[in-house]
């Protein structure tokens, strides 16, 4: 009981812990998810070798990796991280919280499948009321959230660009120059004030996941259902969504920490990193607005059952692999910034 009390106290005071300690907690939780998936798989196949279960768990794990690089994942985590860093916080668990919330939907659905509930089938089947309602909730929340974050970071991008030009002309960098200000920032201050801590992103991730319209999510649930009919044990079946969750939380946590490091370096070394700050903030804003337009276009098309070419096209866009492009843009921006910084130091 004493250990639990100490842990609860540490959790309440987690923001006073060192960055390294919080990183250990975050990736310790990711490791625990991996261990849980392995334990369930071993317990579910004990006494009777089931190579089918092992193959399905590996498939689920790969699906989790792929799903973590969906563009909406990258955009949501990156833009949220940018907001927290601008508030001078170290948001080490943004990626973990978002992916855990997103995958909680998959775990709950997997539990229903294992329990034999036929209700989950209605949510996976296109055209049903349950599928449409959840899809509208998921796309509506994700579209509006990304729109707000895109506008907020777009305001920060405009300000960063103005500061960069002023500094290039010989001006000084003020501490407040790197914060989002102006009409848009004030307009969005109240809606975004609810997202005060990385743990608040869990709810956003959960609502993102309510739409059963992602190919990897549907594929995982179909695999779970098929394996259930093939006689795979319930414990091994639950290893599937846990493996999916473990992979997704690992990749999203790494992505969130990497974004935190990038943005923190831009803010803590503003004169040398000012151009880099403007570039990555601009990429963040454009990506969020881009995904918001596509998501809300699909939302309008589905909600009002439109047949016009524009919203029909937006609703049919698959952004599953596009997240890798966004990651590539951030890596290139970081590499160019690091190279220019090295050249500047060697030229002194």
Coordinates of C-alpha atoms in Angstrom, one line a residue:
X1 CA 0.0 0.0 0.0
X2 CA 2.9 2.3 0.8
X3 CA 4.4 1.8 -2.6
X4 CA 1.0 2.6 -4.3
X5 CA 0.7 5.7 -2.1
X6 CA 4.2 6.9 -3.1
X7 CA 3.4 6.2 -6.8
X8 CA 0.1 8.2 -6.6
X9 CA 1.9 11.1 -5.0
X10 CA 4.6 11.0 -7.6
X11 CA 1.9 11.0 -10.3
X12 CA 0.2 14.1 -8.9
X13 CA 3.6 15.9 -8.7
X14 CA 4.9 14.5 -12.0
X15 CA 5.4 18.0 -13.5
X16 CA 8.0 18.7 -10.9
X17 CA 9.9 15.5 -11.9
X18 CA 13.0 15.8 -14.1
X19 CA 12.7 15.4 -17.8
X20 CA 14.6 12.1 -17.7
X21 CA 12.3 10.6 -15.0
X22 CA 9.2 11.5 -17.1
X23 CA 10.8 10.0 -20.2
X24 CA 11.4 6.8 -18.2
X25 CA 7.8 6.7 -17.0
X26 CA 6.5 7.2 -20.5
X27 CA 8.6 4.6 -22.2
X28 CA 8.2 2.3 -19.2
X29 CA 4.5 2.4 -19.9
X30 CA 5.2 1.6 -23.5
X31 CA 7.4 -1.3 -22.5
X32 CA 4.6 -2.6 -20.1
X33 CA 2.2 -2.7 -23.0
X34 CA 4.6 -4.8 -25.0
X35 CA 5.1 -7.2 -22.0
X36 CA 1.3 -7.5 -21.5
X37 CA 0.8 -8.4 -25.2
X38 CA 3.6 -11.1 -25.0
X39 CA 2.2 -12.5 -21.7
X40 CA -1.4 -12.7 -23.1
X41 CA 0.0 -14.4 -26.2
X42 CA 2.0 -17.0 -24.2
X43 CA -0.9 -17.6 -21.8
X44 CA -3.3 -18.0 -24.7
X45 CA -1.1 -20.6 -26.5
X46 CA 0.1 -22.5 -23.4
X47 CA -0.3 -26.2 -23.8
X48 CA -1.3 -26.0 -27.5
X49 CA 1.0 -24.4 -30.0
X50 CA -0.9 -22.0 -32.1
X51 CA 1.4 -20.5 -34.8
X52 CA -1.7 -18.8 -36.3
X53 CA -2.0 -16.7 -33.1
X54 CA 1.7 -15.7 -33.3
X55 CA 1.3 -14.7 -36.9
X56 CA -1.8 -12.6 -36.2
X57 CA -0.1 -10.8 -33.3
X58 CA 2.9 -9.9 -35.5
X59 CA 0.4 -8.7 -38.2
X60 CA -1.4 -6.5 -35.6
X61 CA 2.0 -5.1 -34.4
X62 CA 2.9 -4.1 -37.9
X63 CA -0.5 -2.6 -38.4
X64 CA 0.0 -0.5 -35.3
X65 CA 3.3 0.9 -36.7
X66 CA 1.7 1.7 -40.0
X67 CA -1.3 3.4 -38.3
X68 CA 1.0 5.6 -36.2
X69 CA 2.2 7.3 -39.4
X70 CA -1.2 8.3 -40.6
X71 CA -1.0 12.0 -41.4
X72 CA -3.7 12.9 -38.9
X73 CA -1.7 11.2 -36.1
X74 CA 1.5 13.1 -37.0
X75 CA -0.3 16.4 -37.4
X76 CA -2.3 16.2 -34.1
X77 CA 0.8 15.2 -32.1
X78 CA 3.1 17.7 -33.7
X79 CA 0.7 20.7 -33.4
X80 CA -0.2 19.8 -29.8
X81 CA 3.5 19.6 -29.0
X82 CA 4.2 22.9 -30.6
X83 CA 1.5 24.5 -28.4
X84 CA 2.9 23.0 -25.2
X85 CA 6.5 24.0 -26.0
X86 CA 5.4 27.5 -26.8
X87 CA 4.0 27.6 -23.2
X88 CA 7.4 26.6 -21.9
X89 CA 6.4 23.0 -21.0
X90 CA 8.2 19.7 -21.7
X91 CA 5.4 17.6 -23.1
X92 CA 7.1 14.2 -23.2
X93 CA 3.9 12.2 -23.2
X94 CA 1.8 13.9 -25.9
X95 CA 2.4 11.1 -28.5
X96 CA 1.8 8.4 -25.8
X97 CA -1.4 10.0 -24.6
X98 CA -2.8 10.5 -28.1
X99 CA -2.1 7.0 -29.3
X100 CA -3.3 5.4 -26.0
X101 CA -6.6 7.3 -26.4
X102 CA -6.8 6.3 -30.0
X103 CA -6.1 2.7 -29.4
X104 CA -8.4 2.5 -26.4
X105 CA -11.2 2.4 -28.9
X106 CA -9.6 -0.6 -30.6
X107 CA -9.0 -2.4 -27.3
X108 CA -12.7 -1.9 -26.3
X109 CA -13.8 -3.1 -29.7
X110 CA -11.5 -6.1 -29.4
X111 CA -13.1 -6.9 -26.0
X112 CA -16.5 -6.9 -27.5
X113 CA -15.4 -9.2 -30.3
X114 CA -13.8 -11.6 -27.9
X115 CA -17.0 -11.5 -25.7
X116 CA -19.0 -12.5 -28.8
X117 CA -20.9 -9.2 -29.0
X118 CA -22.5 -8.8 -32.4
X119 CA -23.0 -5.1 -31.9
X120 CA -19.4 -4.4 -33.0
X121 CA -20.2 -5.8 -36.4
X122 CA -22.7 -3.0 -36.9
X123 CA -20.0 -0.4 -36.3
X124 CA -17.6 -2.0 -38.8
X125 CA -20.2 -2.4 -41.6
X126 CA -20.4 0.5 -44.0
X127 CA -23.8 2.2 -44.3
X128 CA -25.1 1.2 -40.9
X129 CA -26.4 3.9 -38.4
X130 CA -23.8 3.0 -35.8
X131 CA -20.9 3.2 -38.3
X132 CA -22.1 6.5 -39.6
X133 CA -22.7 8.1 -36.2
X134 CA -19.2 7.1 -34.8
X135 CA -17.6 8.1 -38.1
X136 CA -19.2 11.5 -37.9
X137 CA -18.0 12.0 -34.3
X138 CA -14.5 10.9 -35.1
X139 CA -14.1 13.0 -38.3
X140 CA -15.9 16.0 -36.8
X141 CA -13.7 16.1 -33.7
X142 CA -10.5 15.5 -35.6
X143 CA -11.3 18.0 -38.3
X144 CA -12.3 20.8 -35.8
X145 CA -9.3 20.1 -33.5
X146 CA -6.8 20.2 -36.4
X147 CA -8.4 23.3 -37.8
X148 CA -8.0 25.1 -34.5
X149 CA -4.4 23.9 -34.0
X150 CA -3.6 24.8 -37.6
X151 CA -5.0 28.3 -37.2
X152 CA -3.2 28.7 -33.9
X153 CA 0.2 27.6 -35.3
X154 CA -0.5 29.5 -38.5
X155 CA -0.7 32.7 -36.4
X156 CA 2.6 31.7 -34.7
X157 CA 4.2 31.1 -38.1
X158 CA 3.2 34.5 -39.4
X159 CA 4.7 36.1 -36.2
X160 CA 7.9 33.9 -36.4
X161 CA 8.4 35.0 -40.1
X162 CA 8.0 38.7 -39.2
X163 CA 10.5 38.3 -36.3
X164 CA 12.9 36.5 -38.6
X165 CA 12.8 39.3 -41.2
X166 CA 13.3 41.9 -38.5
X167 CA 16.3 40.1 -37.0
X168 CA 17.8 39.6 -40.4
X169 CA 17.6 43.4 -40.8
X170 CA 19.5 43.9 -37.5
X171 CA 16.7 43.8 -34.9
X172 CA 16.8 42.1 -31.5
X173 CA 14.9 38.9 -30.5
X174 CA 12.5 39.4 -27.6
X175 CA 11.4 36.5 -25.4
X176 CA 7.7 37.0 -26.3
X177 CA 8.4 37.1 -30.1
X178 CA 8.2 33.3 -30.3
X179 CA 4.8 33.0 -28.7
X180 CA 1.5 33.0 -30.7
X181 CA -0.2 36.3 -30.5
X182 CA -2.7 38.4 -32.4
X183 CA -6.4 38.1 -33.2
X184 CA -6.4 34.4 -34.2
X185 CA -4.4 33.4 -31.1
X186 CA -6.8 35.3 -28.8
X187 CA -9.8 33.9 -30.6
X188 CA -8.6 30.3 -30.1
X189 CA -7.3 30.8 -26.6
X190 CA -10.5 29.8 -24.9
X191 CA -11.3 26.6 -26.9
X192 CA -7.7 25.4 -26.6
X193 CA -7.4 26.3 -22.9
X194 CA -9.0 23.0 -22.2
X195 CA -5.9 21.3 -23.6
X196 CA -3.6 22.3 -20.7
X197 CA -1.6 19.1 -20.2
X198 CA -0.4 16.2 -22.4
X199 CA -2.9 13.9 -20.7
X200 CA -5.8 16.0 -22.1
X201 CA -4.7 14.7 -25.5
X202 CA -5.9 11.3 -24.4
X203 CA -9.5 12.4 -24.9
X204 CA -8.7 13.9 -28.3
X205 CA -7.1 10.6 -29.4
X206 CA -10.1 8.6 -28.1
X207 CA -12.5 10.8 -30.1
X208 CA -10.3 10.6 -33.1
X209 CA -10.5 6.8 -32.9
X210 CA -14.3 6.6 -32.7
X211 CA -14.7 6.6 -36.5
X212 CA -14.3 3.0 -37.7
X213 CA -13.2 4.2 -41.1
X214 CA -9.5 3.6 -40.9
X215 CA -8.3 0.6 -43.0
X216 CA -5.9 -0.7 -40.3
X217 CA -8.5 -0.5 -37.5
X218 CA -11.1 -2.3 -39.5
X219 CA -8.5 -4.8 -40.7
X220 CA -7.5 -5.6 -37.1
X221 CA -11.0 -6.1 -35.9
X222 CA -11.8 -8.3 -38.9
X223 CA -8.7 -10.4 -38.2
X224 CA -9.7 -10.7 -34.5
X225 CA -13.2 -11.8 -35.5
X226 CA -11.8 -14.4 -38.0
X227 CA -9.4 -15.7 -35.4
X228 CA -12.2 -16.0 -32.9
X229 CA -14.1 -18.2 -35.4
X230 CA -11.0 -20.2 -36.1
X231 CA -10.8 -21.2 -32.4
X232 CA -7.9 -19.0 -31.2
X233 CA -8.2 -18.6 -27.4
X234 CA -9.6 -15.4 -25.9
X235 CA -6.3 -14.5 -24.2
X236 CA -4.4 -14.8 -27.5
X237 CA -7.2 -12.8 -29.2
X238 CA -6.7 -9.9 -26.7
X239 CA -3.0 -9.9 -27.5
X240 CA -3.9 -8.6 -30.9
X241 CA -5.3 -5.1 -29.9
X242 CA -2.6 -4.9 -27.2
X243 CA 0.1 -5.6 -29.8
X244 CA -1.5 -2.9 -32.0
X245 CA -1.5 -0.5 -29.1
X246 CA 2.1 -1.3 -28.1
X247 CA 3.4 -0.6 -31.5
X248 CA 1.4 2.6 -32.0
X249 CA 2.3 4.1 -28.6
X250 CA 6.0 3.3 -29.2
X251 CA 6.1 5.1 -32.6
X252 CA 3.8 8.0 -31.5
X253 CA 5.8 8.5 -28.3
X254 CA 9.1 8.7 -30.2
X255 CA 7.5 11.1 -32.6
X256 CA 6.2 13.3 -29.8
X257 CA 9.6 13.4 -28.0
X258 CA 11.4 14.2 -31.3
X259 CA 9.0 17.1 -32.0
X260 CA 9.5 18.4 -28.5
X261 CA 13.3 18.4 -28.9
X262 CA 13.0 20.2 -32.3
X263 CA 10.6 22.9 -30.9
X264 CA 12.5 23.3 -27.7
X265 CA 15.8 23.9 -29.5
X266 CA 14.1 26.5 -31.6
X267 CA 12.8 28.4 -28.6
X268 CA 15.9 28.1 -26.3
X269 CA 18.3 29.2 -29.0
X270 CA 16.1 31.7 -30.9
X271 CA 18.6 33.8 -32.8
X272 CA 20.4 30.8 -34.4
X273 CA 17.2 28.7 -34.7
X274 CA 14.7 31.5 -35.7
X275 CA 14.5 30.4 -39.4
X276 CA 14.1 26.7 -38.4
X277 CA 11.4 27.7 -35.9
X278 CA 9.5 29.5 -38.7
X279 CA 9.9 26.6 -41.1
X280 CA 8.7 23.8 -38.9
X281 CA 5.9 25.9 -37.4
X282 CA 4.8 26.6 -41.0
X283 CA 4.9 22.9 -41.9
X284 CA 2.9 22.1 -38.8
X285 CA 0.2 24.7 -39.5
X286 CA -0.1 23.8 -43.2
X287 CA -0.3 20.0 -42.4
X288 CA -3.0 20.6 -39.8
X289 CA -5.1 22.8 -42.0
X290 CA -4.6 20.4 -45.0
X291 CA -5.9 17.5 -43.0
X292 CA -8.7 19.6 -41.4
X293 CA -10.0 20.5 -44.9
X294 CA -10.0 16.9 -46.1
X295 CA -11.5 15.6 -42.9
X296 CA -14.3 18.2 -42.6
X297 CA -15.0 17.8 -46.3
X298 CA -15.6 14.1 -45.8
X299 CA -17.6 14.9 -42.7
X300 CA -20.0 17.3 -44.7
X301 CA -20.2 14.7 -47.5
X302 CA -21.2 11.9 -45.1
X303 CA -23.4 14.0 -42.8
X304 CA -25.6 15.5 -45.6
X305 CA -25.2 12.6 -48.0
X306 CA -23.9 14.9 -50.8
X307 CA -22.9 13.7 -54.2
X308 CA -21.0 16.7 -55.5
X309 CA -17.5 16.0 -56.9
X310 CA -15.5 18.1 -54.4
X311 CA -16.7 16.7 -51.0
X312 CA -16.9 13.2 -52.6
X313 CA -13.3 13.5 -53.6
X314 CA -12.2 14.8 -50.2
X315 CA -14.1 12.0 -48.4
X316 CA -12.4 9.4 -50.5
X317 CA -8.8 10.5 -49.9
X318 CA -6.6 8.0 -48.0
X319 CA -4.0 9.6 -45.9
X320 CA -2.6 6.4 -44.5
X321 CA 0.9 6.6 -46.0
X322 CA 1.1 10.4 -46.3
X323 CA 2.3 10.8 -42.8
X324 CA 5.7 9.5 -43.8
X325 CA 6.0 12.5 -46.1
X326 CA 5.3 14.8 -43.2
X327 CA 7.9 13.0 -41.1
X328 CA 10.4 13.3 -44.0
X329 CA 9.7 17.1 -44.2
X330 CA 10.5 17.5 -40.5
X331 CA 13.7 15.5 -40.8
X332 CA 14.9 17.5 -43.8
X333 CA 14.1 20.8 -41.9
X334 CA 16.1 19.6 -38.9
X335 CA 19.0 18.3 -41.0
X336 CA 19.3 21.6 -42.9
X337 CA 19.1 23.6 -39.7
X338 CA 21.8 21.4 -38.1
X339 CA 24.0 21.7 -41.2
X340 CA 23.7 25.5 -41.4
X341 CA 24.5 25.7 -37.6
X342 CA 27.6 23.6 -38.1
X343 CA 28.7 25.7 -41.1
X344 CA 28.1 28.9 -39.1
X345 CA 30.2 27.6 -36.2
X346 CA 33.1 26.4 -38.4
X347 CA 33.1 29.8 -40.2
X348 CA 33.8 31.7 -37.0

